[in-house]
mmCIF file of C-alpha atoms in Angstrom:
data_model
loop_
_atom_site.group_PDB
_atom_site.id
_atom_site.type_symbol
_atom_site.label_atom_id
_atom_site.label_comp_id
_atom_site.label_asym_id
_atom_site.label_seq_id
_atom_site.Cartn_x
_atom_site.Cartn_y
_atom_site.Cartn_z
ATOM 1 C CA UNK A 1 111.996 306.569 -93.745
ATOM 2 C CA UNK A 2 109.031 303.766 -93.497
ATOM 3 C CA UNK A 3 106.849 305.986 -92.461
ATOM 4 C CA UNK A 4 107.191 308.227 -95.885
ATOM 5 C CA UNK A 5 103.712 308.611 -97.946
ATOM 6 C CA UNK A 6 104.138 306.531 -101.095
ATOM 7 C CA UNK A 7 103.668 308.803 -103.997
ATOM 8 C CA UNK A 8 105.679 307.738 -106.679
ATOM 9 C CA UNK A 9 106.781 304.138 -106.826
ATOM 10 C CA UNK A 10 103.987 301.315 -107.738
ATOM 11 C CA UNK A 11 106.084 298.354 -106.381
ATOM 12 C CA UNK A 12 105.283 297.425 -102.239
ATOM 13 C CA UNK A 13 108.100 295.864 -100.453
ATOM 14 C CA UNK A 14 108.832 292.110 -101.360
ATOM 15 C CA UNK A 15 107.592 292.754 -104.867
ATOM 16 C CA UNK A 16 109.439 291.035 -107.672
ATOM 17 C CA UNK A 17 109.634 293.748 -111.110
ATOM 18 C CA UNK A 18 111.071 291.499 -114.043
ATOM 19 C CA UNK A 19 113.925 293.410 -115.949
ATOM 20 C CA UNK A 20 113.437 291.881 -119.162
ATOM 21 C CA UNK A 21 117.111 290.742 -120.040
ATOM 22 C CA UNK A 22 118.392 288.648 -122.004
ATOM 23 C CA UNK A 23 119.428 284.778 -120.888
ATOM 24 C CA UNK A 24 122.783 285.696 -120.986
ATOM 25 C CA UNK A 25 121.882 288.399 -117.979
ATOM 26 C CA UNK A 26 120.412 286.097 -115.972
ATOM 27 C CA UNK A 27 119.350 288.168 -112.842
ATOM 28 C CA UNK A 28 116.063 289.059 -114.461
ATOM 29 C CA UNK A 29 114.194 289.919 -111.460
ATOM 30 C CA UNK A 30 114.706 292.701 -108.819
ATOM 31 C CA UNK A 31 112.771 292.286 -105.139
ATOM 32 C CA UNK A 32 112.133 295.754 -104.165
ATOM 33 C CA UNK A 33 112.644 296.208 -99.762
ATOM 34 C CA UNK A 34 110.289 298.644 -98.065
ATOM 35 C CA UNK A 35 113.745 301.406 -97.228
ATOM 36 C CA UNK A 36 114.794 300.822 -101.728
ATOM 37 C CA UNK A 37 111.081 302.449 -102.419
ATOM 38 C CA UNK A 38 110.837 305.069 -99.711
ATOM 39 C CA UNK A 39 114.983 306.807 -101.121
ATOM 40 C CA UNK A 40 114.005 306.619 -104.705
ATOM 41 C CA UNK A 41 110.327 308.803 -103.528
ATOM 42 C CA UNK A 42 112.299 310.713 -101.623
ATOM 43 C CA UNK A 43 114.775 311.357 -104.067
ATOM 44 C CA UNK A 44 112.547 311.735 -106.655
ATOM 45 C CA UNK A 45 110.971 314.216 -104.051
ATOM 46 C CA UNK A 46 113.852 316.124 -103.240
ATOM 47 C CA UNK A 47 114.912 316.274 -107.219
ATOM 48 C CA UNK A 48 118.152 315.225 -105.890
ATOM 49 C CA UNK A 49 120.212 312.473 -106.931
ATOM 50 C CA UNK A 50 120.520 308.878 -105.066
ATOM 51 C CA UNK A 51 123.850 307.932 -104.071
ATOM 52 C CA UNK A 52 123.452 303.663 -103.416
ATOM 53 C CA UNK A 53 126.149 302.416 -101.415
ATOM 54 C CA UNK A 54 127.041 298.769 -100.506
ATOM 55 C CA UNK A 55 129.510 295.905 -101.053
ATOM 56 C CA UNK A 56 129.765 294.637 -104.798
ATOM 57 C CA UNK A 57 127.134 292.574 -105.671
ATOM 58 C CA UNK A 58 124.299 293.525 -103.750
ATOM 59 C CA UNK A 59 121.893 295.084 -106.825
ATOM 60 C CA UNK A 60 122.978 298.468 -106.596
ATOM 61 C CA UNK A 61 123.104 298.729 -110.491
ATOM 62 C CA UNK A 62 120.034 296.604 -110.642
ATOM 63 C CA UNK A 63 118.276 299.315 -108.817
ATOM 64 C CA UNK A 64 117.922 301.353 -110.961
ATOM 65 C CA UNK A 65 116.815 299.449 -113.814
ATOM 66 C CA UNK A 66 114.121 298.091 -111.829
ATOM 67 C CA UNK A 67 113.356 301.274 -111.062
ATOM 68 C CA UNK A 68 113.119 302.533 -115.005
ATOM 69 C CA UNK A 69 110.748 299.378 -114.754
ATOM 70 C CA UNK A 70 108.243 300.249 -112.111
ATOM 71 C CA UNK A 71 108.060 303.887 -113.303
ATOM 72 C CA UNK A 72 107.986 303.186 -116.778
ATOM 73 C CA UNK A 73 110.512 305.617 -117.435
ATOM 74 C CA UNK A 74 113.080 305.558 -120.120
ATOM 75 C CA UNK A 75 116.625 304.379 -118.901
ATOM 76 C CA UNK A 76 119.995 305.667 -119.573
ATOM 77 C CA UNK A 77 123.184 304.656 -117.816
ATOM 78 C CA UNK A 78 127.327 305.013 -118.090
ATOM 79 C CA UNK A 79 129.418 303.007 -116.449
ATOM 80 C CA UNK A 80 132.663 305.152 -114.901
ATOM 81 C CA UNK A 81 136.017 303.808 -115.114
ATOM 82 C CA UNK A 82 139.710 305.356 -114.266
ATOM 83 C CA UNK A 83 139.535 307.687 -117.508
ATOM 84 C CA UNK A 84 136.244 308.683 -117.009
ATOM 85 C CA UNK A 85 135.752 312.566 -117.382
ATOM 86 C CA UNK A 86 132.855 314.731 -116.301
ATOM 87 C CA UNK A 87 132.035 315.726 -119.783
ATOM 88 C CA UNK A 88 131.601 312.169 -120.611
ATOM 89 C CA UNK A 89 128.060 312.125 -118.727
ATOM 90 C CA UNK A 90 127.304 315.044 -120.636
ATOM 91 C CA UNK A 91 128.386 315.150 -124.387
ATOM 92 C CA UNK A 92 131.157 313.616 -126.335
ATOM 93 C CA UNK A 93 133.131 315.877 -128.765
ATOM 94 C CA UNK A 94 134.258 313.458 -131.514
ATOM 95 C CA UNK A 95 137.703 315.618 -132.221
ATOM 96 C CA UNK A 96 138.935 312.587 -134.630
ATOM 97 C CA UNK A 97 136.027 312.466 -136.744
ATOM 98 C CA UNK A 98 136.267 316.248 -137.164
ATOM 99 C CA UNK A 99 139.475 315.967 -137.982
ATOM 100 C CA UNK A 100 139.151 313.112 -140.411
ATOM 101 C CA UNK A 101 136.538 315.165 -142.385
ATOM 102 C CA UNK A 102 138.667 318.370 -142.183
ATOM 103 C CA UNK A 103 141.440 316.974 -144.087
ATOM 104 C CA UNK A 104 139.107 315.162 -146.320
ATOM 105 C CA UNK A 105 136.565 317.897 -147.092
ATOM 106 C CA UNK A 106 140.009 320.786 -147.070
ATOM 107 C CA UNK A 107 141.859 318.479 -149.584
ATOM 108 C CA UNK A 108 138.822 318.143 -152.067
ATOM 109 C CA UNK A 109 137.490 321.685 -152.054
ATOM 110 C CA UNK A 110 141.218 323.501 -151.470
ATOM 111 C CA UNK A 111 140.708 325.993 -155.298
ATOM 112 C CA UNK A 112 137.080 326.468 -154.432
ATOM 113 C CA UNK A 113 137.578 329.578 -152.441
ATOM 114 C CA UNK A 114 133.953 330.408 -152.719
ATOM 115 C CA UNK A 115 133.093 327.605 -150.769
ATOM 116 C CA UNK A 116 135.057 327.847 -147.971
ATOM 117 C CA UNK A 117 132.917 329.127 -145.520
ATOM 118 C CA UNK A 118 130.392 326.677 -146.293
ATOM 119 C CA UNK A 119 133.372 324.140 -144.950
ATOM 120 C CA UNK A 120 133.780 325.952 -142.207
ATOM 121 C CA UNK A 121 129.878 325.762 -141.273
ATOM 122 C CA UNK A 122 129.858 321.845 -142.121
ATOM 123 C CA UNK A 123 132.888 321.139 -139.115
ATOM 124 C CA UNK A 124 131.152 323.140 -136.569
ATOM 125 C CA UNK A 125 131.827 321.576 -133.202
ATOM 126 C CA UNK A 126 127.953 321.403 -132.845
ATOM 127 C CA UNK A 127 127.653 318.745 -135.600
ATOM 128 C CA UNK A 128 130.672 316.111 -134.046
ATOM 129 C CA UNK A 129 128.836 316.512 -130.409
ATOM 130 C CA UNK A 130 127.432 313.323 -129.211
ATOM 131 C CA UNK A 131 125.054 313.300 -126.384
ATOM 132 C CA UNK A 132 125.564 310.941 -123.236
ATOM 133 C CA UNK A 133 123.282 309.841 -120.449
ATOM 134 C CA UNK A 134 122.852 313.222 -118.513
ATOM 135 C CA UNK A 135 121.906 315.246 -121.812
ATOM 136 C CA UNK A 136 119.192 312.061 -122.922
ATOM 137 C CA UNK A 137 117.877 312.284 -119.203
ATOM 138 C CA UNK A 138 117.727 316.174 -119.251
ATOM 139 C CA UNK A 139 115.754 316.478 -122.197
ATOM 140 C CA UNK A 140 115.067 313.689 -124.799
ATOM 141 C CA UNK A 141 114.196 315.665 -127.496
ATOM 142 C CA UNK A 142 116.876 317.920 -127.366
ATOM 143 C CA UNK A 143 119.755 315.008 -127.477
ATOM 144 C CA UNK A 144 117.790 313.636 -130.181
ATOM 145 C CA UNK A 145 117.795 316.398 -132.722
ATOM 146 C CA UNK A 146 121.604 316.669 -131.739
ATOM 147 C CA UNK A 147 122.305 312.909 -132.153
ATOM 148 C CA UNK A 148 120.500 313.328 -135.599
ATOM 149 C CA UNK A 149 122.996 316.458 -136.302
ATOM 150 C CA UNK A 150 126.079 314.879 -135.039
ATOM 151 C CA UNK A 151 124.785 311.809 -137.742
ATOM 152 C CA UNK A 152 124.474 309.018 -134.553
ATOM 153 C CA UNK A 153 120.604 309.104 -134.516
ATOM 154 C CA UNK A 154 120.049 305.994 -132.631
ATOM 155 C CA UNK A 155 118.769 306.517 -129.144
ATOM 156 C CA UNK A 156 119.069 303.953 -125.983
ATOM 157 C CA UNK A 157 117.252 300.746 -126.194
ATOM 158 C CA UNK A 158 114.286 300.687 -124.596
ATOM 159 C CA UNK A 159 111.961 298.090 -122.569
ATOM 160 C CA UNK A 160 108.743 297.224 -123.393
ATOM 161 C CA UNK A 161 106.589 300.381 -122.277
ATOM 162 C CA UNK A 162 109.077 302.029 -120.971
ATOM 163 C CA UNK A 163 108.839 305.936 -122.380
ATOM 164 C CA UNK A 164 110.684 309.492 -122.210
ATOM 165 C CA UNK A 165 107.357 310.658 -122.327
ATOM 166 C CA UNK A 166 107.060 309.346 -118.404
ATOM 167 C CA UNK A 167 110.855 310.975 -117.511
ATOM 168 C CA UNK A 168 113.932 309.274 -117.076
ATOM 169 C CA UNK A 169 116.133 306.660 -115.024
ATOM 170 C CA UNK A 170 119.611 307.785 -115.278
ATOM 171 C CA UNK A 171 122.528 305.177 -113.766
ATOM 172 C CA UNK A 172 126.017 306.814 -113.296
ATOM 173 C CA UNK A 173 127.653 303.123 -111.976
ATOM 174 C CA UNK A 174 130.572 303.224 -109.892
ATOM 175 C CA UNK A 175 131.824 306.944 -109.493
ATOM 176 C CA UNK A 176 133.954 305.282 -107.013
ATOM 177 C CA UNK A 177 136.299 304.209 -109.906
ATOM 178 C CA UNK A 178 137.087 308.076 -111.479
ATOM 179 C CA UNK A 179 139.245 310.899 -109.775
ATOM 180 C CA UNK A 180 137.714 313.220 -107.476
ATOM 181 C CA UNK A 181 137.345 316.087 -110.415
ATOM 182 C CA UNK A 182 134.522 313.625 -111.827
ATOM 183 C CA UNK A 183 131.936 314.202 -108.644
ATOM 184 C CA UNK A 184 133.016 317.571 -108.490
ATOM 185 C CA UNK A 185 132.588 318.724 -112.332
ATOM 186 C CA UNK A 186 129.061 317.003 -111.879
ATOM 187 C CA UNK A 187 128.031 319.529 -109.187
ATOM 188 C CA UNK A 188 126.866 322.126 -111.584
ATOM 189 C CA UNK A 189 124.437 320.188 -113.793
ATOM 190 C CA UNK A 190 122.910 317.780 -111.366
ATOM 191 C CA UNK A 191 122.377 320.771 -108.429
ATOM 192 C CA UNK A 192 120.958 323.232 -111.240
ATOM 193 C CA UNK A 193 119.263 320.547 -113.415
ATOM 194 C CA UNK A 194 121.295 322.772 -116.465
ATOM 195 C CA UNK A 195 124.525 322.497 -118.360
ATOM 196 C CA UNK A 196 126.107 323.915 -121.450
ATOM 197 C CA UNK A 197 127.498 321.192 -124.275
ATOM 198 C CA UNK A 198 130.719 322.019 -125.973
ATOM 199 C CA UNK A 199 130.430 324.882 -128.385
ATOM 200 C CA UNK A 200 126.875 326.415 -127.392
ATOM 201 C CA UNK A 201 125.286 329.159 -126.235
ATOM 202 C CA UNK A 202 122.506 327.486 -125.620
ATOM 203 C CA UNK A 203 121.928 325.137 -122.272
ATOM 204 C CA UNK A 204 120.723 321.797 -121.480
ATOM 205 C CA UNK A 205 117.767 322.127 -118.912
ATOM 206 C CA UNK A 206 115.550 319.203 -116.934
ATOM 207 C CA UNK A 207 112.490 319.490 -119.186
ATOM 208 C CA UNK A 208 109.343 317.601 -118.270
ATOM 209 C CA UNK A 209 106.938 317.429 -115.628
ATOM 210 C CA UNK A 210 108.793 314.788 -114.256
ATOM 211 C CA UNK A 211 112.358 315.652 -113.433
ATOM 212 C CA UNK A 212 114.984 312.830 -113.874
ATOM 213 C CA UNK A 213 115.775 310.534 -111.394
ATOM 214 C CA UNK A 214 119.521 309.847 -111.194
ATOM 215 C CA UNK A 215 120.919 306.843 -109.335
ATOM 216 C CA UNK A 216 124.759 307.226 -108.395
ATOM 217 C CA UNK A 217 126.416 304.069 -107.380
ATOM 218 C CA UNK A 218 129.357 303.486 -105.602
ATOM 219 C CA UNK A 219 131.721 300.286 -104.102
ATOM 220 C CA UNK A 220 133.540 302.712 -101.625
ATOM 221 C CA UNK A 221 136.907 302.445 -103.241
ATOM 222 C CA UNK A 222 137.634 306.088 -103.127
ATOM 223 C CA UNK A 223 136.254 308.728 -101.134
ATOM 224 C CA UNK A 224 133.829 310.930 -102.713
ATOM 225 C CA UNK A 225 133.677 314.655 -101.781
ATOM 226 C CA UNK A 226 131.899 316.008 -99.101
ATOM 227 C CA UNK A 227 130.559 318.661 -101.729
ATOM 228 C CA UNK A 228 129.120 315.672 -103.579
ATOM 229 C CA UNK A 229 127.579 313.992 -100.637
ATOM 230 C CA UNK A 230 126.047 317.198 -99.754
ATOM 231 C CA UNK A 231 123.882 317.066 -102.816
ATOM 232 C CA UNK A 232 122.920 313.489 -102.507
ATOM 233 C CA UNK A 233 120.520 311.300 -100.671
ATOM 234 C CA UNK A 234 121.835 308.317 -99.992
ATOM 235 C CA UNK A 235 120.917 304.783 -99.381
ATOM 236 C CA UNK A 236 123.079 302.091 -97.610
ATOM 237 C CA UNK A 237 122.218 298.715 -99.142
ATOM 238 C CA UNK A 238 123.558 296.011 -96.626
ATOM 239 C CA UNK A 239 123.187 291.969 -96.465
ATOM 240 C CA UNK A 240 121.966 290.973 -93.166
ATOM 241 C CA UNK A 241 124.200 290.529 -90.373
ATOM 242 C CA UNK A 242 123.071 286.988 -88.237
ATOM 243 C CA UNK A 243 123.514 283.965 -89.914
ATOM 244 C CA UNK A 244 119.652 283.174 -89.904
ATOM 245 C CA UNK A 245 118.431 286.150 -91.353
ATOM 246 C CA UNK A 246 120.838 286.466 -94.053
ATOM 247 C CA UNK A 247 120.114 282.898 -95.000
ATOM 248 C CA UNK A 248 116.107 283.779 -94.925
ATOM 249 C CA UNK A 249 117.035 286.826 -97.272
ATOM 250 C CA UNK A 250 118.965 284.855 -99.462
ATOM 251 C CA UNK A 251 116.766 282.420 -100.131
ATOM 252 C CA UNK A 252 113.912 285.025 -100.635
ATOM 253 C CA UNK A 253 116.116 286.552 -103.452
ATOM 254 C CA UNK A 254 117.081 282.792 -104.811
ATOM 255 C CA UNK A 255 113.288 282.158 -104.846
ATOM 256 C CA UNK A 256 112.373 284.955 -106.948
ATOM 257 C CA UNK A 257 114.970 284.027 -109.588
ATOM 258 C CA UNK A 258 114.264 280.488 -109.622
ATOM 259 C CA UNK A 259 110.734 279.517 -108.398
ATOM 260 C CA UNK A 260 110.893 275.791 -109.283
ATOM 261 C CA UNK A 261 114.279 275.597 -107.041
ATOM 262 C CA UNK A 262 114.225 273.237 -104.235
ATOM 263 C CA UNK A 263 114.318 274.896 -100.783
ATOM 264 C CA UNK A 264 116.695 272.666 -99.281
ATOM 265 C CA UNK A 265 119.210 273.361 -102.262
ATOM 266 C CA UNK A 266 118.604 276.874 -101.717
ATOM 267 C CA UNK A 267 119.223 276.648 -97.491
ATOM 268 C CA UNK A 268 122.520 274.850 -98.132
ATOM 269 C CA UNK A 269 123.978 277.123 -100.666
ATOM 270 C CA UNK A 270 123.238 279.640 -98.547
ATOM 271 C CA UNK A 271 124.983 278.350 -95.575
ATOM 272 C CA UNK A 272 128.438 277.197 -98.121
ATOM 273 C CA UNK A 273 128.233 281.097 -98.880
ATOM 274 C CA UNK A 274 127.990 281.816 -95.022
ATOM 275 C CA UNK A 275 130.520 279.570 -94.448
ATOM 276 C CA UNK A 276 133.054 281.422 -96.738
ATOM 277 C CA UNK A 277 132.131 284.953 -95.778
ATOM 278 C CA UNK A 278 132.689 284.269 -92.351
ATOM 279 C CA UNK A 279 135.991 282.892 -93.216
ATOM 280 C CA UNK A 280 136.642 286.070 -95.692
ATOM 281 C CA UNK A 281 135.652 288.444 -92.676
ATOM 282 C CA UNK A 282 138.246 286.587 -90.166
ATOM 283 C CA UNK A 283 140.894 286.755 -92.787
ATOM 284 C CA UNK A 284 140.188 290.440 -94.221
ATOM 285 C CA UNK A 285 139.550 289.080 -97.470
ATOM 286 C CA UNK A 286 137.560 291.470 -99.897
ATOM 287 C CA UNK A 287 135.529 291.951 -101.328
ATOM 288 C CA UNK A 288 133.347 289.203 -99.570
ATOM 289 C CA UNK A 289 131.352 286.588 -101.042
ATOM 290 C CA UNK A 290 127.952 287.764 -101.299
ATOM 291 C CA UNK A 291 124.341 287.655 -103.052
ATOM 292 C CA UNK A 292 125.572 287.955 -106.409
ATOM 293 C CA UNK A 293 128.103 284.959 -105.328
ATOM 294 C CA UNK A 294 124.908 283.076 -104.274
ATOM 295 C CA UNK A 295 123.111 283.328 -107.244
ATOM 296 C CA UNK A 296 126.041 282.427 -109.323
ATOM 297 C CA UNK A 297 126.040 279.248 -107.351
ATOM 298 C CA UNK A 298 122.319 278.237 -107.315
ATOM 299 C CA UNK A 299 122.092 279.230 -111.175
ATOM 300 C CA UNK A 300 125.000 276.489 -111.981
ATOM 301 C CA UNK A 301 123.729 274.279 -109.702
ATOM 302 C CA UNK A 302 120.463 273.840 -111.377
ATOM 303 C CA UNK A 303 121.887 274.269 -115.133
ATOM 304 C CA UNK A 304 124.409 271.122 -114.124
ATOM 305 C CA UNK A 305 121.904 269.005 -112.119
ATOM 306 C CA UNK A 306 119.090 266.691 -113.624
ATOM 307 C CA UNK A 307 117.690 265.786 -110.346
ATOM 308 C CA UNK A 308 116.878 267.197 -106.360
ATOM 309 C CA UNK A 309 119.785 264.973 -105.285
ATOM 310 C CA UNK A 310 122.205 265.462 -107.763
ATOM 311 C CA UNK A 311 122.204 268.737 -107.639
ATOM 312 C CA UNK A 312 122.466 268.696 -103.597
ATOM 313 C CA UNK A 313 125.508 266.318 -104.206
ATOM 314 C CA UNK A 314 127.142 269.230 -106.902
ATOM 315 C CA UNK A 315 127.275 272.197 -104.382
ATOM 316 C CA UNK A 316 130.347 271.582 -102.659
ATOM 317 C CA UNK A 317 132.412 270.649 -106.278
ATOM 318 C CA UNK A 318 130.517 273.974 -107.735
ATOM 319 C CA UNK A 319 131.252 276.293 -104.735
ATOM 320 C CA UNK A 320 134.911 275.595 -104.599
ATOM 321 C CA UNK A 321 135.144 277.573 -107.847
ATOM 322 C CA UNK A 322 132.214 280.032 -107.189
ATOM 323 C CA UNK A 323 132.590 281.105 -103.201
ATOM 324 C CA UNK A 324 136.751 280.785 -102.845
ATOM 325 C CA UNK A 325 138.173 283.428 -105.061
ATOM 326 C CA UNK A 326 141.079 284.387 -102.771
ATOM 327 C CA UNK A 327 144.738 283.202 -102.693
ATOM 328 C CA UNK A 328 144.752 280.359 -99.506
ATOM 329 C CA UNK A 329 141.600 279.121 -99.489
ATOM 330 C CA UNK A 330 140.705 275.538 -99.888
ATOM 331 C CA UNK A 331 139.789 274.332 -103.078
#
């Protein structure tokens, strides 16, 4: 994979793409690695989806925003949950709201006889159809005329310069988390680049020059089928194993969050977090401490601490809170 011919992503390895959240989100940065660039242009390539895999807390998610970023693509995402359907990447069919104005609309014009079809043409299912983030990735335009019919006109926010116009980033977070039918009822529209909404004859196709690049995430808490896999490429994010290089990554990623950090403060929160996940490992305790545990740490540490040594003196009262989640650890 490092030997692949860079052809679609700007960023080179090491590179720092700001994500332009809010202070309340505070990882505002993503550090692109050399093998993160080469799947998405080969995905990208392929026109197949990216399946990211890796422990919680690694910047799976944050992938693909920073991705959006780089290619200055527009970026749509859903997070999956237990009641998740396939559909719901796709359209939503607001069945309530029909029925509201049914009743409503039946009740008012119930002795106008003459008008009745006209009723029936107003509560098409076409015009209660919402689309979700496969339909705006597909084709913007289309989900935007239908968001305007279905009377929910507003599109996804937007970052500064980032534009349908250039294609789409589309972030389907933690698949791991539906039932089995949800990978499998995806097959069809993400292997054809096509679907048909709810009611239409008509189907949603991959418009563009630029097809869209979707970014699949998963935590590994259920197995996905091998049908699925199939049609993915797949990346394996992963923190280093020896102690010395996973403190040297760490405080690369620490350092691109918080450049006025002191390095020292940055080496020994990253050896409390060692510390712990070795302790989590030996005792089978998941999921493990990690980067995102890190960052928590350093970010407090800094907000709470006027001064170099203060905040040196803070770690160990912060981390007991931050790094030892589990029942029988020390506080």
């Amino acid at each position: 994979m490092n030997d692949l011919p860079r052809k679609r992503m700007k960023s080179v390895a090491g590179a720092s793409v700001p994500l332009g959240r809010p202070k309340a989100a505070p990882e505002q940065v993503h550090v692109f690695d050399q093998k993160e660039i080469d799947a998405i242009d080969a995905a990208l390539a392929a026109r197949r989806p990216l399946l990211v895999r890796g422990e919680p807390g690694i910047g799976k998610s944050q992938l693909a925003r920073a991705a959006a970023v780089d290619l200055k693509r527009a970026y749509v995402q859903h997070v999956v949950d237990s009641r998740t359907e396939s559909r719901d990447l796709l359209w939503h069919f607001d069945a309530v709201a029909r029925l509201a104005d049914a009743q409503l609309k039946g009740a008012l014009r119930e002795s106008k006889i003459k008008r009745r079809s006209h009723l029936h043409q107003e509560l098409t299912v076409e015009n209660y159809l919402h689309p979700r983030a496969l339909w705006w990735a597909f084709d913007w335009e289309s989900a935007r005329k239908q968001a305007i019919k279905a009377r929910r006109p507003d599109e996804p926010p937007q970052l500064p310069g980032c534009d349908p116009k250039n294609g789409c980033v589309v972030l389907i977070d933690e698949i791991d988390k539906a039932e089995t039918d949800v990978p499998n009822g995806l097959l069809g529209a993400l292997g054809d680049g096509r679907f048909t909404p709810q009611g239409s004859t008509e189907p949603v196709m991959a418009m563009g020059e630029e097809p869209p690049l979707v970014i699949i995430t998963t935590n590994e808490e259920r197995a996905l089928p091998d049908a699925f896999l199939r049609r993915c490429l797949v990346l394996h994010l992963r923190l280093p194993d020896r102690d010395n290089e996973l403190i040297d990554h760490l405080v690369r990623r620490a350092k691109a969050h918080f450049d006025d950090a002191d390095a020292d403060l940055l080496r020994k929160a990253a050896e409390l977090l060692i510390q712990d996940r070795r302790k989590a490992e030996q005792e089978r305790w998941l999921p493990l401490p990690g980067q995102a545990e890190y960052l928590d740490l350093v970010r407090a540490v800094l907000d709470l601490g006027a001064d170099p040594e203060g905040r040196i003196a803070l770690l160990d009262k912060v981390s007991r809170y931050v790094l030892k989640k589990h029942p029988g650890t020390t506080a």
